[in-house]
mmCIF file of C-alpha atoms in Angstrom:
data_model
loop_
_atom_site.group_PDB
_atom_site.id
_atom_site.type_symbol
_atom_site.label_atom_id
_atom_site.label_comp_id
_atom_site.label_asym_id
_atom_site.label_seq_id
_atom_site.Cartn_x
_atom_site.Cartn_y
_atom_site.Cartn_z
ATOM 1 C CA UNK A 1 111.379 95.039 88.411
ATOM 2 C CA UNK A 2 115.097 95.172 87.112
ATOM 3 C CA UNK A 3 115.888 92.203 84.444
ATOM 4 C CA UNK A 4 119.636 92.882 84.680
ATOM 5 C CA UNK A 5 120.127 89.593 82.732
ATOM 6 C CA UNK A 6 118.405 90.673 79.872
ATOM 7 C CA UNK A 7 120.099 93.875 79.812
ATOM 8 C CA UNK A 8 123.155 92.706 79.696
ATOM 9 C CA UNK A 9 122.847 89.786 77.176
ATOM 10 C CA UNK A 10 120.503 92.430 74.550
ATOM 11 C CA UNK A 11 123.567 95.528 74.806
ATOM 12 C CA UNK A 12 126.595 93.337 74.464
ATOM 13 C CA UNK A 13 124.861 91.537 71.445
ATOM 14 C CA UNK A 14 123.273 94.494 70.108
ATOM 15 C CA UNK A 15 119.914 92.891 70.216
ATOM 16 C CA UNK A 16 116.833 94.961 70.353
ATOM 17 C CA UNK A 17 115.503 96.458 73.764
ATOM 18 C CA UNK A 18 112.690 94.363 75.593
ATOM 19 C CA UNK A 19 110.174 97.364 75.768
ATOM 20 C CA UNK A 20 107.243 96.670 78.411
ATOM 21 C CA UNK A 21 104.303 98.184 75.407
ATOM 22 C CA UNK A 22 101.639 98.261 78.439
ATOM 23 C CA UNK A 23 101.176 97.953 82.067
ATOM 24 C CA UNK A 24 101.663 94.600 84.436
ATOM 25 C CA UNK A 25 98.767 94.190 86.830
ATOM 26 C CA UNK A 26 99.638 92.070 90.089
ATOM 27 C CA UNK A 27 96.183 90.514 91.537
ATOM 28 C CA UNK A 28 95.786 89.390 94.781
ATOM 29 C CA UNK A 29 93.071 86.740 93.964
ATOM 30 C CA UNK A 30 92.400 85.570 97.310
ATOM 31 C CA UNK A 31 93.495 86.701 100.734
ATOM 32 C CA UNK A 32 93.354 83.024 101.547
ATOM 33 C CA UNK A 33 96.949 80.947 102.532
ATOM 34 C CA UNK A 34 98.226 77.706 103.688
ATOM 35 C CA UNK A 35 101.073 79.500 105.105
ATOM 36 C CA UNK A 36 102.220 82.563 107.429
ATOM 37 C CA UNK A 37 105.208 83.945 106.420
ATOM 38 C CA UNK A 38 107.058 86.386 108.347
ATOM 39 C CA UNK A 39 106.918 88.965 105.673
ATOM 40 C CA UNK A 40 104.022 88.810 104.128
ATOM 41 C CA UNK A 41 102.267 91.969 103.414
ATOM 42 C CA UNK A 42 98.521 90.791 102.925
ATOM 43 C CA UNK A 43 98.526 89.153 106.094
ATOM 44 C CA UNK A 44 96.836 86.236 104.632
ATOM 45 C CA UNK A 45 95.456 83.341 106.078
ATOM 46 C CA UNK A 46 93.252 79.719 105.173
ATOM 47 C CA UNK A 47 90.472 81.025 106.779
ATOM 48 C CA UNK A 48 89.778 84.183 105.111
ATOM 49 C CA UNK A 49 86.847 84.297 102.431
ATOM 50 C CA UNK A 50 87.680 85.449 99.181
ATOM 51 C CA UNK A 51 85.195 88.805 98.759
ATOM 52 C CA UNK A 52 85.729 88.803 94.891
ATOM 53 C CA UNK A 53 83.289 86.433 93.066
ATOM 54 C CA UNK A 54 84.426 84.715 89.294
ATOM 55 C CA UNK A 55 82.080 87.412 87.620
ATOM 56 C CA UNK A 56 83.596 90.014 89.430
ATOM 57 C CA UNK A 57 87.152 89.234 87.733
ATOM 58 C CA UNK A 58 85.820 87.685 84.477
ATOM 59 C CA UNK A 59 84.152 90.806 83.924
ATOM 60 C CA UNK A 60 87.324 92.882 84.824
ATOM 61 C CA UNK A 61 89.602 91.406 82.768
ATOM 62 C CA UNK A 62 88.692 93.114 79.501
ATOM 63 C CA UNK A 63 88.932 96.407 81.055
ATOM 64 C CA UNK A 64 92.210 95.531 82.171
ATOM 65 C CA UNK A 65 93.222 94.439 78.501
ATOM 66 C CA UNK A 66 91.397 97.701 77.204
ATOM 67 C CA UNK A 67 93.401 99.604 79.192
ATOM 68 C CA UNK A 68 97.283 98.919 78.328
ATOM 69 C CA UNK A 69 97.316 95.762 81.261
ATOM 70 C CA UNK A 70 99.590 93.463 78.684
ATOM 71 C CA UNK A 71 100.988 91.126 81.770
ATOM 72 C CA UNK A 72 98.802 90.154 84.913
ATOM 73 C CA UNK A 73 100.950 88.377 88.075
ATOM 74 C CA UNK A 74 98.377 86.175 89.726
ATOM 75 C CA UNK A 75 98.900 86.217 93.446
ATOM 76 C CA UNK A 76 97.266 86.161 97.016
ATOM 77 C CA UNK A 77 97.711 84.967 99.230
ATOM 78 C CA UNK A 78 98.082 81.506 97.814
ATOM 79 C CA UNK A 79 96.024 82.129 94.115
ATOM 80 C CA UNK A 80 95.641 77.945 94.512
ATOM 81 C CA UNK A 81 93.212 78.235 96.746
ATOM 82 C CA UNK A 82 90.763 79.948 94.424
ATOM 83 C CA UNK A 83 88.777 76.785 92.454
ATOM 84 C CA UNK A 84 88.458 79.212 89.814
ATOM 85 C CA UNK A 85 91.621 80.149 89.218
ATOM 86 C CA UNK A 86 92.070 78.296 85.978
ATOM 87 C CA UNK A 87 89.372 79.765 84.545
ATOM 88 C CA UNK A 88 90.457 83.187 85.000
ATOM 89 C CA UNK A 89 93.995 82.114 83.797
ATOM 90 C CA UNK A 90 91.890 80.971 80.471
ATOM 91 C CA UNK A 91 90.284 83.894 80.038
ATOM 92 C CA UNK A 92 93.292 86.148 80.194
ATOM 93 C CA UNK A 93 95.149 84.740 77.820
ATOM 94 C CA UNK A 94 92.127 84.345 75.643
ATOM 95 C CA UNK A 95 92.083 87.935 76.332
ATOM 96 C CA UNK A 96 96.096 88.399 74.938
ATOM 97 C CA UNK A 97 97.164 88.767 78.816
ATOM 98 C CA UNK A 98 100.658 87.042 79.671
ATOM 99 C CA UNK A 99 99.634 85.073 83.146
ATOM 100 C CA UNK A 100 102.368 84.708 85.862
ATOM 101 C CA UNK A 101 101.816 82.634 88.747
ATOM 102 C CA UNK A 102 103.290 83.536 91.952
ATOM 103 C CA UNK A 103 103.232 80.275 94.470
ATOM 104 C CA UNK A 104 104.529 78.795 97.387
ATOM 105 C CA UNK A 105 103.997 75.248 95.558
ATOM 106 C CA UNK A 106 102.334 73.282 97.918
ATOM 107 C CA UNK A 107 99.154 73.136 95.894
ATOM 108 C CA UNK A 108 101.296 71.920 92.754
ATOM 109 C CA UNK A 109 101.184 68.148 92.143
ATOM 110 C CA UNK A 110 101.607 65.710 89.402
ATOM 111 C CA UNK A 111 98.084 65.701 88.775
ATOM 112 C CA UNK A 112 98.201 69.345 88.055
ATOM 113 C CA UNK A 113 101.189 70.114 87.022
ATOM 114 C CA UNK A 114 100.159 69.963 82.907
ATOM 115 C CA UNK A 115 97.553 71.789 83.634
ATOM 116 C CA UNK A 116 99.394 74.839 85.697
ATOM 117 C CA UNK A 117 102.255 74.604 82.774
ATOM 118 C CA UNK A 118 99.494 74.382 79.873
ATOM 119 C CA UNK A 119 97.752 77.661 82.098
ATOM 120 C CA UNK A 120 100.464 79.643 82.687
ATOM 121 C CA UNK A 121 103.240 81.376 81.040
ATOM 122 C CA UNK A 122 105.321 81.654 83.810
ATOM 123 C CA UNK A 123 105.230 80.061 87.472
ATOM 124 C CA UNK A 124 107.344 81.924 90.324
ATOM 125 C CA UNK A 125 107.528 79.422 93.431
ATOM 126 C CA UNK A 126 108.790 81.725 96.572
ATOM 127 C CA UNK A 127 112.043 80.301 98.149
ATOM 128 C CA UNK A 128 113.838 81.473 101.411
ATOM 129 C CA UNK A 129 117.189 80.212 102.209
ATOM 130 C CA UNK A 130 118.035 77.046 103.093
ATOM 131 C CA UNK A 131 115.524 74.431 104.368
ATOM 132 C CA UNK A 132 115.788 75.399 108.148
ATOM 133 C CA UNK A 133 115.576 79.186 107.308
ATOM 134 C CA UNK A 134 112.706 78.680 104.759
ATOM 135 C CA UNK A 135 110.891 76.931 107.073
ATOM 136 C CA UNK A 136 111.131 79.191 110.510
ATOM 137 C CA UNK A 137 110.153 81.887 107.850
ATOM 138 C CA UNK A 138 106.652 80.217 106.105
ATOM 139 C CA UNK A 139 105.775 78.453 109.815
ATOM 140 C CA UNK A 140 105.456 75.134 108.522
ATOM 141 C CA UNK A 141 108.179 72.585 108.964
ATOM 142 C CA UNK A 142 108.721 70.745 105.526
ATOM 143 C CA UNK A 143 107.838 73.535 103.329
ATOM 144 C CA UNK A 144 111.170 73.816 101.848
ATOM 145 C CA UNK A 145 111.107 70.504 100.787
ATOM 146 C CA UNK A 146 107.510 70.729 99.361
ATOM 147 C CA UNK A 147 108.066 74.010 97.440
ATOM 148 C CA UNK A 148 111.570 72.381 96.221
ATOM 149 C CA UNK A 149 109.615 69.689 94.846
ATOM 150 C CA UNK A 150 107.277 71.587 92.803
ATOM 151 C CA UNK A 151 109.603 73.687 91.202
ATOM 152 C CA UNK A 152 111.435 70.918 89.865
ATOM 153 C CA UNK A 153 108.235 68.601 89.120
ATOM 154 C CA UNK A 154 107.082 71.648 86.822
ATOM 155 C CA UNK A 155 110.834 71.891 85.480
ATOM 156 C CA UNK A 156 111.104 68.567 84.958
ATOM 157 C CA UNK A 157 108.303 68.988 81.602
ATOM 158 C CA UNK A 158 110.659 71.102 79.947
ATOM 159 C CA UNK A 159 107.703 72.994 78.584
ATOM 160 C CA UNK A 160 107.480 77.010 80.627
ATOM 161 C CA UNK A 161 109.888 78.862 82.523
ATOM 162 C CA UNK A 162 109.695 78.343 86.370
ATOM 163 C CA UNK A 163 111.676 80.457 88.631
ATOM 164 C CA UNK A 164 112.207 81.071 92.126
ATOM 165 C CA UNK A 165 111.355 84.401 94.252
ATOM 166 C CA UNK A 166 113.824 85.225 97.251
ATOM 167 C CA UNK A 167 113.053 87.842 99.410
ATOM 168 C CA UNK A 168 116.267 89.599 101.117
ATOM 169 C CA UNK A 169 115.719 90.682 104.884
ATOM 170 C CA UNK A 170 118.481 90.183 107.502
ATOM 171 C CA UNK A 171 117.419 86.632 108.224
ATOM 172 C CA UNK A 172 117.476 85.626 105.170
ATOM 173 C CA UNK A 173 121.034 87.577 104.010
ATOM 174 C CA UNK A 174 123.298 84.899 104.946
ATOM 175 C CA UNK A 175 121.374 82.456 102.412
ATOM 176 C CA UNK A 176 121.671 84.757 99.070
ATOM 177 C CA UNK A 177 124.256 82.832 98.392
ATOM 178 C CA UNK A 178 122.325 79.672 99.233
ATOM 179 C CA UNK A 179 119.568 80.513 96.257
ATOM 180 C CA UNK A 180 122.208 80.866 93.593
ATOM 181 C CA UNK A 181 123.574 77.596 94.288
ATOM 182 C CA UNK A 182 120.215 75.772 94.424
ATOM 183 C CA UNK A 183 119.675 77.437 90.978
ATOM 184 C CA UNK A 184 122.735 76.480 89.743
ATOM 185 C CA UNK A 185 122.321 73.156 91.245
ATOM 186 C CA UNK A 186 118.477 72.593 90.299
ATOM 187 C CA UNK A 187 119.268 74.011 86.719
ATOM 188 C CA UNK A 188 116.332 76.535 87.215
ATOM 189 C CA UNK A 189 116.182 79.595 84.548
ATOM 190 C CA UNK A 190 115.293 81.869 86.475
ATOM 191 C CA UNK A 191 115.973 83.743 90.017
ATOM 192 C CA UNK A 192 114.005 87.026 91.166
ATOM 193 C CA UNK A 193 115.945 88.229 94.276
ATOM 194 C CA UNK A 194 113.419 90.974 96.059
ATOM 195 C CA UNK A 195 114.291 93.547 98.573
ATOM 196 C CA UNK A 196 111.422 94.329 101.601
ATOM 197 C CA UNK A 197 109.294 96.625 100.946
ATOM 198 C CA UNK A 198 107.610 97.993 104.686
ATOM 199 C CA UNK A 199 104.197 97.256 104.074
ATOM 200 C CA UNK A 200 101.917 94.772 106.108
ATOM 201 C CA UNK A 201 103.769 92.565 108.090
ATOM 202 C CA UNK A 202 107.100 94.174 106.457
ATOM 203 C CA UNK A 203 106.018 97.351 108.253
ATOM 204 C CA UNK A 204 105.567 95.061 111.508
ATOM 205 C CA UNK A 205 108.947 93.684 110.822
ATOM 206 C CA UNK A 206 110.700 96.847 109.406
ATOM 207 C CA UNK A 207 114.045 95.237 112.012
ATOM 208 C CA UNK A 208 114.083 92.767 109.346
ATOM 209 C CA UNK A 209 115.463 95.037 106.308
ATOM 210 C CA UNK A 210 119.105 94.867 105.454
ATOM 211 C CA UNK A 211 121.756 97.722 106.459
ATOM 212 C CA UNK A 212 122.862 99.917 103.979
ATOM 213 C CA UNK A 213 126.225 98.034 104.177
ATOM 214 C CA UNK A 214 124.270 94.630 104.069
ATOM 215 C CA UNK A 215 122.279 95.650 100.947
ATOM 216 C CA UNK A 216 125.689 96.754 98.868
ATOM 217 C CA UNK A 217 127.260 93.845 99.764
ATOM 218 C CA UNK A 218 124.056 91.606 98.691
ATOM 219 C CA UNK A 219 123.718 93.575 95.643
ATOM 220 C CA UNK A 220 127.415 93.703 94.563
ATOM 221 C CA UNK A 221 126.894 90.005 94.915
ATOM 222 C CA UNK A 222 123.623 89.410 93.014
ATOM 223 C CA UNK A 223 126.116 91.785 90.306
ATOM 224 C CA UNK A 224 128.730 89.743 90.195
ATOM 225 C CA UNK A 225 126.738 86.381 89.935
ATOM 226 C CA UNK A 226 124.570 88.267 86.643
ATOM 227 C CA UNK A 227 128.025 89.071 84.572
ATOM 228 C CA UNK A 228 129.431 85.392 85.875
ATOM 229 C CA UNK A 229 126.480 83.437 84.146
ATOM 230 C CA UNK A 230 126.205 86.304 81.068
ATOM 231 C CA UNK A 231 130.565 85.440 80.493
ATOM 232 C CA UNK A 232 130.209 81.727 81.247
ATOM 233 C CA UNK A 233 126.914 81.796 78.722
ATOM 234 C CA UNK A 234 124.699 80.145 82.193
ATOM 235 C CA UNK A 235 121.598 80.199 81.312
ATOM 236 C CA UNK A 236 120.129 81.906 84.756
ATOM 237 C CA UNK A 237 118.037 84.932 84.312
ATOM 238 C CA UNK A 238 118.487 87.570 87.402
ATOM 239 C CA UNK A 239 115.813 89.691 88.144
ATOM 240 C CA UNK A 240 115.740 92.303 91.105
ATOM 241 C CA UNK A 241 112.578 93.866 92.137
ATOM 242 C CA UNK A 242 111.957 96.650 94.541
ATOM 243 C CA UNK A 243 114.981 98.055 94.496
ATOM 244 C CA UNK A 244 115.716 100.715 91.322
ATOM 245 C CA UNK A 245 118.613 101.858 92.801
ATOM 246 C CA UNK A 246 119.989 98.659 91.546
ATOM 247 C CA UNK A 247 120.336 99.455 88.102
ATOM 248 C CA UNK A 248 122.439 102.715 88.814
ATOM 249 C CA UNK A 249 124.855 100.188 90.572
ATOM 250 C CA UNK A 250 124.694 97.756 87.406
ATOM 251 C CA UNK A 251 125.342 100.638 85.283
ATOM 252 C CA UNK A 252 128.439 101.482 86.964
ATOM 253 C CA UNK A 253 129.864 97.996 87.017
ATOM 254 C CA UNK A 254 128.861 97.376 83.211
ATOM 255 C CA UNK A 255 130.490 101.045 81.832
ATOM 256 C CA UNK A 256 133.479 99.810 83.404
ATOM 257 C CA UNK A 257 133.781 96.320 81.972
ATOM 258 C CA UNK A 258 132.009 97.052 78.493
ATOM 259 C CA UNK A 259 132.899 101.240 78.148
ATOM 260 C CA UNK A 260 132.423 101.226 74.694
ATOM 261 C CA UNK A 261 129.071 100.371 75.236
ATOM 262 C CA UNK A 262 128.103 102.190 78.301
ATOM 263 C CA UNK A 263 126.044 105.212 76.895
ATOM 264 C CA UNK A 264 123.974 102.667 74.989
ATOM 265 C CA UNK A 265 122.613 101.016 78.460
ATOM 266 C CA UNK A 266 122.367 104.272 80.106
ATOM 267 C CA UNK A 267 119.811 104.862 77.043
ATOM 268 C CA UNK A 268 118.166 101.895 77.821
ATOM 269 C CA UNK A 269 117.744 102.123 81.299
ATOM 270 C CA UNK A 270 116.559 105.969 81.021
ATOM 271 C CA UNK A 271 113.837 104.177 79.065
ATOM 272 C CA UNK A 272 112.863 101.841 81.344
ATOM 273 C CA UNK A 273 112.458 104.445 83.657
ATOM 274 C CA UNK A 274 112.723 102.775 87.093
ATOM 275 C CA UNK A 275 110.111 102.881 89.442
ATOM 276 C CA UNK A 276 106.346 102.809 87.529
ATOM 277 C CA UNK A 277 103.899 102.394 90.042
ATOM 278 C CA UNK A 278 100.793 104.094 89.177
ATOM 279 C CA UNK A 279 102.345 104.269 85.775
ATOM 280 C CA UNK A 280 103.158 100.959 84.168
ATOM 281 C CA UNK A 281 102.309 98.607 87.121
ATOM 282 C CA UNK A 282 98.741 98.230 89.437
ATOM 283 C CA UNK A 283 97.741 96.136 92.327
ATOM 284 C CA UNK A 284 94.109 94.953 92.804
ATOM 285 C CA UNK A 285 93.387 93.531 96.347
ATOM 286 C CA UNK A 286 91.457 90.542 97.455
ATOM 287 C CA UNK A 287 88.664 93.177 98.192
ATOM 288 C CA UNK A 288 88.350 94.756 95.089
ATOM 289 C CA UNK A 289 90.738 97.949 95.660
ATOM 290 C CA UNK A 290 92.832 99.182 93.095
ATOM 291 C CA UNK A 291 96.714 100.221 94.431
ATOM 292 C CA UNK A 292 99.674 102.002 92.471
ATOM 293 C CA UNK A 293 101.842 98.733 93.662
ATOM 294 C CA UNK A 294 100.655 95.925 96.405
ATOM 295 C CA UNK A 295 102.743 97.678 99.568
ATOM 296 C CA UNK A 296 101.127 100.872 98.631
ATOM 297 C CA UNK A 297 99.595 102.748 101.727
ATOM 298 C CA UNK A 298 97.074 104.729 99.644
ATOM 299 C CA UNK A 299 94.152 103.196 97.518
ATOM 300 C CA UNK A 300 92.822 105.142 94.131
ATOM 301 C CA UNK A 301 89.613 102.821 94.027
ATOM 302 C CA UNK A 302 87.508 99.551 94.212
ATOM 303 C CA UNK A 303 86.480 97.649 91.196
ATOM 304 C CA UNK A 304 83.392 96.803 92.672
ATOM 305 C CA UNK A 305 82.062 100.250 92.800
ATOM 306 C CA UNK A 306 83.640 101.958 89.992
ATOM 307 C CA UNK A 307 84.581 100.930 86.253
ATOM 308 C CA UNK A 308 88.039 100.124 86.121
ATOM 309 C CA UNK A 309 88.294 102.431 82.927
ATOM 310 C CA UNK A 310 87.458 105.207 84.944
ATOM 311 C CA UNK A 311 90.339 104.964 87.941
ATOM 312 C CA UNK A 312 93.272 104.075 85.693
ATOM 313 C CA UNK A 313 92.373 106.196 82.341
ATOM 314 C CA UNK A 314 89.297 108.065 82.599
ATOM 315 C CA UNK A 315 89.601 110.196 85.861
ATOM 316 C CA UNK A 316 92.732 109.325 87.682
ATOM 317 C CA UNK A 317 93.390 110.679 90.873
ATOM 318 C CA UNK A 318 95.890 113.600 91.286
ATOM 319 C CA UNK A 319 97.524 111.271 93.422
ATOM 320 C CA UNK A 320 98.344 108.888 90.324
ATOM 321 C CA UNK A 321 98.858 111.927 87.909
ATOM 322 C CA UNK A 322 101.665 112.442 90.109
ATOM 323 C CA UNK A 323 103.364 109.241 90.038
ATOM 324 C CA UNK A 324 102.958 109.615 86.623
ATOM 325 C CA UNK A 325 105.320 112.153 86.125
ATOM 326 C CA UNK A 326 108.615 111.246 85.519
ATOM 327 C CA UNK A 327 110.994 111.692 86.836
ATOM 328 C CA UNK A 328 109.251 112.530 89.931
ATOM 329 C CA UNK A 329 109.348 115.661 91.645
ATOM 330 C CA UNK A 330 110.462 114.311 95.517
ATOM 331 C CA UNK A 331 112.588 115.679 98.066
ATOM 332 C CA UNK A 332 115.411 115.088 100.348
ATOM 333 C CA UNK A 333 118.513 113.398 98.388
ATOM 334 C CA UNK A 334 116.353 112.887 95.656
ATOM 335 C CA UNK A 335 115.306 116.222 94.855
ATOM 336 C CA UNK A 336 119.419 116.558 93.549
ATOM 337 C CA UNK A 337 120.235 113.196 92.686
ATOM 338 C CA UNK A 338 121.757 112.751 88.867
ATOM 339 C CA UNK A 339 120.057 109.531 88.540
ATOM 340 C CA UNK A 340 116.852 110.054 88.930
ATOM 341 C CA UNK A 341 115.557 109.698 85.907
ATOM 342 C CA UNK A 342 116.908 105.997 86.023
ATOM 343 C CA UNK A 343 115.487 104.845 89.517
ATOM 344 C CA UNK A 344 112.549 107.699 89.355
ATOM 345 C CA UNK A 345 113.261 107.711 93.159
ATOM 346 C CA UNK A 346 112.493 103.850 94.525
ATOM 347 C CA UNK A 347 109.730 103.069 96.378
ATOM 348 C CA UNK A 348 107.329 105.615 97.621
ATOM 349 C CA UNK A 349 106.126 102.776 100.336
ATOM 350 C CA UNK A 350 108.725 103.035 102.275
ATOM 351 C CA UNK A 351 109.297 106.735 101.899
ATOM 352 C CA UNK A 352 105.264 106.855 103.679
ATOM 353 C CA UNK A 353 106.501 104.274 106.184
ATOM 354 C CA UNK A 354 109.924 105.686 107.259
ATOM 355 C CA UNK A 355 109.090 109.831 106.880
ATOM 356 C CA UNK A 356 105.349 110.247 106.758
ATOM 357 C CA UNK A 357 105.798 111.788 103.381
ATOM 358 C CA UNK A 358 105.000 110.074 99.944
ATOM 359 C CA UNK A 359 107.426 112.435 98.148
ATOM 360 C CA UNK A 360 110.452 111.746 100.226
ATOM 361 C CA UNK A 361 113.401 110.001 99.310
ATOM 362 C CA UNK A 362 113.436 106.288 99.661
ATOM 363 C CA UNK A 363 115.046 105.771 102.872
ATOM 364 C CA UNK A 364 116.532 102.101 101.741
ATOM 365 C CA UNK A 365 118.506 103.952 99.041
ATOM 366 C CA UNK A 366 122.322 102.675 99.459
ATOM 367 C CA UNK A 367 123.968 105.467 97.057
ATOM 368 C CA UNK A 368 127.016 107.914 98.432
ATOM 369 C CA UNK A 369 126.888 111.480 98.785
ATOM 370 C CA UNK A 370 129.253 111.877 96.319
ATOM 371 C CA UNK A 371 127.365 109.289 93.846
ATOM 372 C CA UNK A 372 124.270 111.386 93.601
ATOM 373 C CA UNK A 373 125.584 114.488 92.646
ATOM 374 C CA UNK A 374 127.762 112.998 89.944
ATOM 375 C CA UNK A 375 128.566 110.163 87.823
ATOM 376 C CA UNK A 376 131.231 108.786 89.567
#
C-alpha cells in the first residue's frame, strides 16, 4: 500500500521516514460472509465452514511473529463471523502484532463496539459510493446505512483510528468523489482508496476495471485531494493500495510543488520499494494456504501441513526468491522502465490474468511511453 499522506506530511517537515521493520500478514479468517459483493475475490458466503480451527491459528501466530510478521490485517470474508476472533486478536498483540480489522460493519454494535476498539488497533469498514451504489454492489439493500453507522459508532469513542476502504471499478468511479466528501463530512481519519485487482470475482468481472484514462483522472484526483488536506492541515490520511504506479505520479506532482525537496522523496520512495508481495506482505487463506498477496494465482504452501518457518524463511520457493528480488526482473514496458525500482513493476496478479505470464508488465499500468524511459 501507498500512504501518500504520510509521505508528504514526514518530507515537508523533515520528520523521520515510517520504515515498515517486518512483514504485514493479511488473514482470511473465515471464508464465511453476510454479504456478496460484486468484487469480492474469496467468493465468500454465510454458509461456508471455516476449515481453520482456534489451535490452528493460535499456534501460528508465533511463527508469524518469529518470522518478521510485525502487522497482521484480519479479514475474510467477514472475520465477525469467527466466535473466536477476539481471542486471536488477544493473542497477537500479546504476541507484539499490530491487529487491523477489515469489516463491512454489520456485525459492529454498541454492545461491542469497546470491545472491537479495546481489540484492535485499527478498524477498516469497506464503503462503496453512495448508498444506492453501495448497496447494488454488497446485494443487500440498507447496507450503506448499516456500515455508515458503525464507522461512526466506533468514531464516536474517540479512542482508535477507523477508516474507510473504497474500491475503484467503473461502477463505482463516479462516487470517488462521493467518499471524500463523506470523510470530510463524517470527520473520519482515514480513507484507503483501492484499485481492482483481477482475482476471484475481479477476474469474473475484469469489465469492471477503470480505463487507463479513467484511472489518471481518479488518481490525479485522489492527488489533488492528499496535497488539499496536507496545505489546509485536514486531518485525512490517504492511502492507495494496489496500485504502485501511484507513487511515480505523486512524485511528479510533489517535485514540482516542493523541488527543493524532491530528491529527498524519491529516496524515500526507492526505499519503500513498491510492490512487496512475497517480500514484505503474505496472505493466508481460510484453508490454510499461504499466498505472496490474497489475489495471487499461485500458492507457496498450507499451514496445516508444513511449519510456517519453513515456507516463508527456511525453504522458500524459487517462485518467492524471485519476487524477492528487487527490482524485479519482468518484461514488456517494464523490462525498460526508469521507475522500476519505485513501483517494482505493480501487481503480478493481473500480469497472470491479462498475459498468462507472471513476469509481464502490469497491464493496468497508466504511465506514457515517454514517462518510462525518462523522468519527465
Amino acid at each position: 500500500m501507498f500512504r501518500l499522506s504520510n509521505l508528504l506530511k514526514s518530507v515537508t517537515e523533515g520528520k523521520p521516514a515510517r520504515v515498515l521493520n517486518g512483514s504485514i500478514a493479511i488473514w482470511n479468517f473465515t471464508n464465511r460472509c453476510n454479504l456478496s459483493c460484486l468484487h469480492c475475490y474469496s467468493k465468500a458466503d454465510l454458509d461456508a465452514i471455516d476449515t481453520l480451527s482456534t489451535e490452528d491459528i493460535l499456534s501460528t501466530l508465533p511463527k508469524l511473529k518469529a518470522n518478521g510478521v510485525k502487522f497482521l490485517i484480519f479479514s475474510g470474508g467477514e472475520p465477525l463471523t469467527r466466535k473466536d476472533l477476539f481471542e486471536i486478536a488477544t493473542r497477537c498483540r500479546a504476541l507484539g502484532i499490530v491487529t487491523y480489522l477489515s469489516t463491512n460493519g454489520l456485525y459492529v454494535k454498541k454492545s461491542n463496539a469497546q470491545k472491537i476498539l479495546d481489540t484492535f488497533d485499527y478498524i477498516g469498514i469497506s464503503i462503496d459510493g453512495s448508498p444506492e451504489v453501495h448497496d447494488a454492489f454488497r446485494g443487500l439493500k440498507g447496507s450503506f446505512d448499516a456500515s455508515m453507522e458503525a464507522v461512526d459508532l466506533l468514531n464516536s469513542y474517540g479512542q482508535t483510528k477507523v477508516g474507510i476502504r473504497f474500491t475503484i471499478t467503473k461502477d463505482t468511479y463516479d462516487d470517488l468523489a462521493f467518499i471524500f466528501e463523506l470523510a470530510e463530512r463524517h470527520n473520519i481519519p482515514k480513507v484507503y482508496i483501492s484499485h481492482l485487482v483481477y482475482s476471484g470475482r475481479g477476474l469474473e468481472n475484469l469489465e469492471m476495471d477503470l480505463s487507463k484514462t479513467q484511472r489518471l483522472t481518479a488518481v490525479d484526483y485522489i492527488l489533488d485531494k492528499a496535497f488539499e488536506y496536507h496545505e489546509s492541515g485536514r486531518d485525512i490520511e490517504i492511502v492507495t493500495g494496489n496500485m504502485e504506479m501511484d507513487a511515480i505520479r505523486f512524485l511528479k506532482r510533489f517535485s514540482q510543488q516542493y523541488p527543493a525537496l524532491a530528491d529527498e522523496m524519491e529516496s524515500r520512495l526507492l526505499a519503500w520499494g513498491g510492490n512487496s508481495a512475497g517480500r514484505k506482505l503474505l496472505n493466508i487463506d481460510s484453508e490454510g494456504f499461504v499466498k505472496p498477496d490474497p489475489f495471487f494465482p499461485v500458492k507457496i504452501g498450507n499451514i496445516l501441513h508444513q511449519d510456517f518457518s519453513d515456507i516463508w524463511t527456511n525453504q522458500p520457493t524459487q517462485l518467492l526468491e524471485k519476487l524477492r528480488v528487487h527490482p524485479r526482473a519482468l518484461e514488456g514496458r517494464c523490462n525498460t522502465c526508469q521507475y522500476l525500482s519505485i513501483c517494482n513493476g505493480g501487481s503480478r496478479s493481473r500480469a497472470y490474468a491479462i498475459y498468462g505470464d507472471m513476469w509481464a508488465e502490469d497491464p493496468s499500468c497508466y504511465l506514457t511511453e515517454e514517462e518510462i524511459k525518462g523522468k519527465q
